[in-house]
């Protein structure tokens, strides 16, 4: 089974729009939306959710007032200033509370409370789903607002997608990866068969691409690139493709700027589903060139 990941150096490059078309073109694939901080593949693929599971990760401290003896040790030890004195329930008594939005879940207060008065529950940080779409099964997720550990959720979504592909004898997992070069991207790339980096013909696009290709090289993943909206700045598109070749990546095609992309989105369709257009031809070419590469 191959696992192909589509990423971009930053958001807004048109990555998900391309992935939606690839989903329509890919035979026998399981789709995985790993852009868990800003998932939007579902807007085009309209998944029918079949299984929904809580994503739990990390812990938060909370003080049981009835057991707290008011010594203040927890507040003195918390390096994140998440614990403060609140009110005096009676003369001479002190009380403390945890601000859960400041708590980093390090556990220091829990281990050092002499009265064992601090709970340390696991947090629900979001949900992940197994769904059906018109282009095959999809695993996707939603991270709760402000929740962390998106890298862990990305790994979970990929793992579930691979498991589903094994169960259903599907030979491809197609991953819509997160943007950037941080922990979620590393989680999306580790162990993948191949990566397609979607970029745009701008100076920042070139800069972001260089960083992403460094990552792909580090993980020894065969990298391809595609310049989206290349005709906005053809010279910069040339420059980006040259730089990508120098970094060991293969340009697999260019995608033009075309209002057909927005028109398809308005209809809730991938570009290649929305009828014949030069843009759809560009996307087909990129897909065929990418899967035609000798990816192990
Ligand atoms: S260390 Fe324990 S007993 Fe002391 S103030 Fe904190 S919660 Fe209360
Ligand atoms: S778990 Fe760590 S960060 Fe959270 S309140 Fe306790 S000491 Fe502070």
Tab-separated table of C-alpha atoms and ligand atoms in Angstrom:
chain	number	residue	atom	x	y	z
A	1	UNK	CA	0.000	0.000	0.000
A	2	UNK	CA	1.289	3.466	-0.892
A	3	UNK	CA	0.749	6.537	1.209
A	4	UNK	CA	0.929	9.782	-0.767
A	5	UNK	CA	0.872	13.096	1.084
A	6	UNK	CA	0.058	16.537	-0.295
A	7	UNK	CA	1.461	19.463	1.674
A	8	UNK	CA	2.267	23.142	1.218
A	9	UNK	CA	4.698	25.507	2.902
A	10	UNK	CA	1.789	27.642	4.079
A	11	UNK	CA	-2.002	27.740	3.937
A	12	UNK	CA	-3.935	29.210	1.014
A	13	UNK	CA	-1.940	27.664	-1.842
A	14	UNK	CA	-4.892	25.661	-3.184
A	15	UNK	CA	-3.643	22.364	-1.725
A	16	UNK	CA	-7.023	21.066	-0.582
A	17	UNK	CA	-8.671	22.014	-3.864
A	18	UNK	CA	-6.096	19.838	-5.657
A	19	UNK	CA	-6.518	16.992	-3.168
A	20	UNK	CA	-10.281	16.971	-3.787
A	21	UNK	CA	-9.613	16.477	-7.506
A	22	UNK	CA	-6.983	13.819	-6.811
A	23	UNK	CA	-9.575	12.025	-4.661
A	24	UNK	CA	-11.885	11.966	-7.687
A	25	UNK	CA	-9.072	10.651	-9.905
A	26	UNK	CA	-7.611	8.091	-7.483
A	27	UNK	CA	-8.936	4.605	-7.911
A	28	UNK	CA	-9.358	2.524	-4.770
A	29	UNK	CA	-7.988	5.053	-2.255
A	30	UNK	CA	-8.686	5.860	1.376
A	31	UNK	CA	-8.640	9.611	1.978
A	32	UNK	CA	-7.118	11.142	5.102
A	33	UNK	CA	-7.640	14.799	5.954
A	34	UNK	CA	-4.660	15.570	8.187
A	35	UNK	CA	-5.047	19.353	8.039
A	36	UNK	CA	-6.604	18.974	11.480
A	37	UNK	CA	-6.180	22.603	12.578
A	38	UNK	CA	-8.186	23.884	9.599
A	39	UNK	CA	-9.831	20.864	7.993
A	40	UNK	CA	-11.828	21.773	4.885
A	41	UNK	CA	-11.691	18.777	2.537
A	42	UNK	CA	-15.112	17.829	3.927
A	43	UNK	CA	-16.582	20.998	2.383
A	44	UNK	CA	-16.073	19.497	-1.079
A	45	UNK	CA	-16.379	15.780	-0.348
A	46	UNK	CA	-19.456	16.051	1.937
A	47	UNK	CA	-18.608	13.023	4.082
A	48	UNK	CA	-21.318	10.862	5.580
A	49	UNK	CA	-20.003	10.257	9.123
A	50	UNK	CA	-20.181	6.567	10.112
A	51	UNK	CA	-18.017	6.532	13.240
A	52	UNK	CA	-17.133	9.356	15.618
A	53	UNK	CA	-14.503	9.039	18.386
A	54	UNK	CA	-13.211	11.482	20.991
A	55	UNK	CA	-9.566	12.486	20.716
A	56	UNK	CA	-8.032	12.612	24.188
A	57	UNK	CA	-4.583	13.995	24.774
A	58	UNK	CA	-2.714	15.710	27.600
A	59	UNK	CA	-3.914	16.487	31.101
A	60	UNK	CA	-5.168	19.501	33.053
A	61	UNK	CA	-4.913	20.067	36.791
A	62	UNK	CA	-7.908	21.019	38.891
A	63	UNK	CA	-7.993	21.548	42.647
A	64	UNK	CA	-10.643	19.902	44.829
A	65	UNK	CA	-11.475	22.736	47.207
A	66	UNK	CA	-12.784	20.374	49.870
A	67	UNK	CA	-9.397	18.646	50.159
A	68	UNK	CA	-7.109	21.652	49.731
A	69	UNK	CA	-5.435	22.785	52.980
A	70	UNK	CA	-4.395	26.120	51.488
A	71	UNK	CA	-0.628	25.713	51.824
A	72	UNK	CA	0.041	27.496	48.497
A	73	UNK	CA	2.802	25.081	47.469
A	74	UNK	CA	1.202	24.377	44.078
A	75	UNK	CA	1.015	28.092	43.207
A	76	UNK	CA	4.643	28.601	44.202
A	77	UNK	CA	5.819	25.690	42.044
A	78	UNK	CA	3.743	26.275	38.888
A	79	UNK	CA	6.082	27.795	36.294
A	80	UNK	CA	3.169	28.817	34.094
A	81	UNK	CA	1.422	30.979	36.714
A	82	UNK	CA	-1.689	28.885	36.220
A	83	UNK	CA	-2.567	28.680	39.930
A	84	UNK	CA	-3.676	31.645	41.985
A	85	UNK	CA	-5.174	32.337	45.347
A	86	UNK	CA	-8.867	32.897	44.953
A	87	UNK	CA	-10.793	33.774	48.088
A	88	UNK	CA	-10.768	33.117	51.780
A	89	UNK	CA	-13.728	30.890	52.612
A	90	UNK	CA	-13.218	31.578	56.315
A	91	UNK	CA	-10.902	33.610	58.494
A	92	UNK	CA	-7.340	32.334	58.278
A	93	UNK	CA	-8.085	29.847	55.471
A	94	UNK	CA	-6.600	30.150	51.985
A	95	UNK	CA	-7.961	28.715	48.741
A	96	UNK	CA	-6.392	28.153	45.336
A	97	UNK	CA	-7.689	27.443	41.840
A	98	UNK	CA	-6.202	26.460	38.488
A	99	UNK	CA	-6.795	28.568	35.379
A	100	UNK	CA	-7.245	25.683	32.919
A	101	UNK	CA	-6.394	27.849	29.908
A	102	UNK	CA	-2.932	28.544	31.383
A	103	UNK	CA	-2.276	25.021	32.674
A	104	UNK	CA	0.285	23.195	30.506
A	105	UNK	CA	-0.400	19.826	32.114
A	106	UNK	CA	3.145	19.353	33.434
A	107	UNK	CA	1.912	17.619	36.613
A	108	UNK	CA	4.323	19.352	39.049
A	109	UNK	CA	1.522	20.627	41.281
A	110	UNK	CA	-0.117	17.192	41.366
A	111	UNK	CA	3.039	15.433	42.493
A	112	UNK	CA	3.849	18.051	45.143
A	113	UNK	CA	0.465	18.645	46.772
A	114	UNK	CA	0.788	17.454	50.381
A	115	UNK	CA	-2.981	16.894	50.627
A	116	UNK	CA	-3.321	14.997	47.352
A	117	UNK	CA	-6.025	17.528	46.470
A	118	UNK	CA	-5.357	17.996	42.743
A	119	UNK	CA	-7.072	16.000	40.010
A	120	UNK	CA	-5.240	15.467	36.726
A	121	UNK	CA	-7.777	14.350	34.146
A	122	UNK	CA	-7.054	13.561	30.519
A	123	UNK	CA	-8.426	16.223	28.162
A	124	UNK	CA	-10.820	15.789	25.267
A	125	UNK	CA	-9.043	17.786	22.538
A	126	UNK	CA	-11.281	17.035	19.572
A	127	UNK	CA	-12.890	14.243	17.571
A	128	UNK	CA	-11.950	12.028	14.662
A	129	UNK	CA	-14.295	10.447	12.173
A	130	UNK	CA	-14.543	7.594	9.715
A	131	UNK	CA	-16.858	8.581	6.869
A	132	UNK	CA	-18.005	7.571	3.449
A	133	UNK	CA	-17.664	9.965	0.501
A	134	UNK	CA	-18.532	9.684	-3.198
A	135	UNK	CA	-14.815	8.968	-3.788
A	136	UNK	CA	-14.279	6.341	-1.122
A	137	UNK	CA	-13.839	6.209	2.637
A	138	UNK	CA	-12.295	9.131	4.470
A	139	UNK	CA	-10.736	9.536	7.913
A	140	UNK	CA	-10.807	13.098	9.207
A	141	UNK	CA	-10.744	15.026	12.446
A	142	UNK	CA	-11.588	18.229	14.214
A	143	UNK	CA	-9.270	19.679	16.834
A	144	UNK	CA	-11.050	21.638	19.567
A	145	UNK	CA	-10.449	25.425	19.499
A	146	UNK	CA	-7.162	26.222	21.233
A	147	UNK	CA	-6.335	22.523	21.681
A	148	UNK	CA	-2.786	21.335	21.199
A	149	UNK	CA	-1.185	18.082	20.085
A	150	UNK	CA	-2.314	18.377	16.491
A	151	UNK	CA	0.752	16.281	15.528
A	152	UNK	CA	-0.578	13.423	17.611
A	153	UNK	CA	-4.001	13.751	15.970
A	154	UNK	CA	-2.387	13.756	12.508
A	155	UNK	CA	-0.578	10.507	13.369
A	156	UNK	CA	-3.845	9.013	14.614
A	157	UNK	CA	-5.745	9.953	11.430
A	158	UNK	CA	-2.995	8.440	9.257
A	159	UNK	CA	-2.890	5.270	11.322
A	160	UNK	CA	-6.669	4.838	11.095
A	161	UNK	CA	-6.622	5.493	7.340
A	162	UNK	CA	-3.923	2.831	6.826
A	163	UNK	CA	-5.884	0.377	8.937
A	164	UNK	CA	-9.005	1.042	6.884
A	165	UNK	CA	-7.076	0.597	3.638
A	166	UNK	CA	-5.812	-2.783	4.879
A	167	UNK	CA	-9.303	-3.879	5.922
A	168	UNK	CA	-10.858	-2.864	2.603
A	169	UNK	CA	-7.930	-4.035	0.449
A	170	UNK	CA	-7.302	-0.563	-0.932
A	171	UNK	CA	-3.844	0.123	-2.289
A	172	UNK	CA	-3.545	3.873	-1.691
A	173	UNK	CA	-3.901	6.297	1.198
A	174	UNK	CA	-4.160	9.867	-0.075
A	175	UNK	CA	-3.369	12.403	2.628
A	176	UNK	CA	-4.301	16.088	2.671
A	177	UNK	CA	-1.483	17.246	4.910
A	178	UNK	CA	-1.208	20.320	7.097
A	179	UNK	CA	0.586	23.478	5.905
A	180	UNK	CA	3.907	24.710	7.278
A	181	UNK	CA	6.942	22.840	8.567
A	182	UNK	CA	6.024	22.248	12.203
A	183	UNK	CA	5.112	19.209	14.249
A	184	UNK	CA	1.873	18.369	12.344
A	185	UNK	CA	3.757	18.339	9.017
A	186	UNK	CA	6.466	16.113	10.441
A	187	UNK	CA	3.719	13.806	11.712
A	188	UNK	CA	2.147	13.783	8.231
A	189	UNK	CA	5.416	13.007	6.440
A	190	UNK	CA	7.086	10.419	8.635
A	191	UNK	CA	7.075	7.078	6.861
A	192	UNK	CA	5.070	8.294	3.827
A	193	UNK	CA	5.803	6.829	0.379
A	194	UNK	CA	5.845	10.145	-1.472
A	195	UNK	CA	5.022	13.808	-1.015
A	196	UNK	CA	3.691	16.426	-3.400
A	197	UNK	CA	4.436	19.991	-2.335
A	198	UNK	CA	1.982	22.545	-3.675
A	199	UNK	CA	3.445	26.013	-3.931
A	200	UNK	CA	2.718	29.334	-5.595
A	201	UNK	CA	4.924	31.598	-7.730
A	202	UNK	CA	5.873	34.135	-5.073
A	203	UNK	CA	9.013	34.892	-3.095
A	204	UNK	CA	7.443	33.526	0.073
A	205	UNK	CA	6.290	30.461	-1.890
A	206	UNK	CA	9.904	29.789	-2.933
A	207	UNK	CA	11.109	30.259	0.634
A	208	UNK	CA	8.441	27.967	2.112
A	209	UNK	CA	9.123	25.330	-0.540
A	210	UNK	CA	12.830	25.255	0.328
A	211	UNK	CA	12.010	24.569	3.979
A	212	UNK	CA	9.488	21.850	3.162
A	213	UNK	CA	11.884	20.135	0.750
A	214	UNK	CA	14.555	20.140	3.456
A	215	UNK	CA	12.094	18.226	5.619
A	216	UNK	CA	11.267	15.751	2.852
A	217	UNK	CA	14.975	15.164	2.223
A	218	UNK	CA	15.573	14.693	5.917
A	219	UNK	CA	12.941	11.952	6.034
A	220	UNK	CA	14.186	10.531	2.703
A	221	UNK	CA	10.762	10.859	1.077
A	222	UNK	CA	10.559	11.157	-2.673
A	223	UNK	CA	9.320	14.687	-3.329
A	224	UNK	CA	7.398	16.155	-6.252
A	225	UNK	CA	6.313	19.768	-6.620
A	226	UNK	CA	3.520	21.572	-8.370
A	227	UNK	CA	3.298	25.341	-8.880
A	228	UNK	CA	-0.304	26.413	-8.503
A	229	UNK	CA	-1.459	29.605	-10.280
A	230	UNK	CA	1.869	29.542	-12.123
A	231	UNK	CA	0.726	32.045	-14.753
A	232	UNK	CA	0.488	34.833	-12.173
A	233	UNK	CA	4.310	35.040	-12.296
A	234	UNK	CA	5.841	32.702	-14.917
A	235	UNK	CA	9.444	33.751	-14.215
A	236	UNK	CA	9.042	32.956	-10.526
A	237	UNK	CA	7.446	29.603	-11.455
A	238	UNK	CA	10.574	28.828	-13.549
A	239	UNK	CA	12.799	29.826	-10.644
A	240	UNK	CA	10.858	27.649	-8.187
A	241	UNK	CA	11.033	24.591	-10.437
A	242	UNK	CA	14.805	25.054	-10.924
A	243	UNK	CA	15.322	25.393	-7.180
A	244	UNK	CA	13.174	22.312	-6.568
A	245	UNK	CA	15.223	20.260	-9.052
A	246	UNK	CA	18.411	21.416	-7.341
A	247	UNK	CA	16.937	20.226	-4.034
A	248	UNK	CA	16.224	16.786	-5.514
A	249	UNK	CA	12.478	17.213	-6.116
A	250	UNK	CA	10.631	16.559	-9.374
A	251	UNK	CA	8.274	19.173	-10.879
A	252	UNK	CA	5.222	17.190	-12.014
A	253	UNK	CA	3.245	19.973	-13.646
A	254	UNK	CA	1.837	23.445	-13.328
A	255	UNK	CA	-1.722	24.483	-12.562
A	256	UNK	CA	-3.040	27.720	-14.008
A	257	UNK	CA	-5.045	30.411	-12.262
A	258	UNK	CA	-8.641	29.965	-13.345
A	259	UNK	CA	-11.985	31.040	-11.953
A	260	UNK	CA	-13.196	27.498	-12.674
A	261	UNK	CA	-11.677	26.574	-9.276
A	262	UNK	CA	-13.987	28.952	-7.415
A	263	UNK	CA	-16.975	27.969	-9.554
A	264	UNK	CA	-16.421	24.291	-8.715
A	265	UNK	CA	-16.115	25.064	-5.006
A	266	UNK	CA	-19.396	26.976	-5.088
A	267	UNK	CA	-21.059	23.852	-6.459
A	268	UNK	CA	-19.409	21.660	-3.812
A	269	UNK	CA	-17.444	19.841	-6.506
A	270	UNK	CA	-13.813	19.082	-7.206
A	271	UNK	CA	-12.541	20.868	-10.323
A	272	UNK	CA	-12.266	17.623	-12.320
A	273	UNK	CA	-15.889	16.795	-11.462
A	274	UNK	CA	-17.186	20.166	-12.601
A	275	UNK	CA	-16.740	19.579	-16.330
A	276	UNK	CA	-14.112	19.946	-19.010
A	277	UNK	CA	-11.726	22.872	-18.523
A	278	UNK	CA	-8.037	23.676	-19.082
A	279	UNK	CA	-7.690	23.832	-15.302
A	280	UNK	CA	-9.057	20.287	-14.934
A	281	UNK	CA	-6.578	19.156	-17.623
A	282	UNK	CA	-3.704	20.746	-15.677
A	283	UNK	CA	-4.754	18.902	-12.526
A	284	UNK	CA	-5.086	15.574	-14.339
A	285	UNK	CA	-1.596	16.038	-15.766
A	286	UNK	CA	-0.141	16.717	-12.299
A	287	UNK	CA	-1.892	13.654	-10.870
A	288	UNK	CA	-0.854	11.336	-13.701
A	289	UNK	CA	2.751	12.544	-13.582
A	290	UNK	CA	2.888	12.160	-9.803
A	291	UNK	CA	1.479	8.640	-9.615
A	292	UNK	CA	3.555	7.761	-12.676
A	293	UNK	CA	6.732	8.404	-10.694
A	294	UNK	CA	8.526	5.349	-9.461
A	295	UNK	CA	7.396	5.772	-5.853
A	296	UNK	CA	8.278	2.738	-3.717
B	1	LIG	S1	-0.562	22.243	47.171
B	1	LIG	FE1	-2.487	21.147	47.467
B	1	LIG	S2	-3.145	21.686	49.519
B	1	LIG	FE2	-1.569	23.155	48.966
B	1	LIG	S3	-2.716	24.886	48.098
B	1	LIG	FE3	-2.192	23.575	46.401
B	1	LIG	S4	-3.976	22.218	46.159
B	1	LIG	FE4	-4.124	23.143	48.194
B	2	LIG	S1	-0.072	20.864	35.874
B	2	LIG	FE1	1.752	22.167	35.742
B	2	LIG	S2	1.056	23.897	34.497
B	2	LIG	FE2	-0.775	22.894	35.248
B	2	LIG	S3	-1.276	23.979	37.107
B	2	LIG	FE3	-0.035	22.218	37.709
B	2	LIG	S4	2.063	22.997	37.808
B	2	LIG	FE4	0.839	24.490	36.659
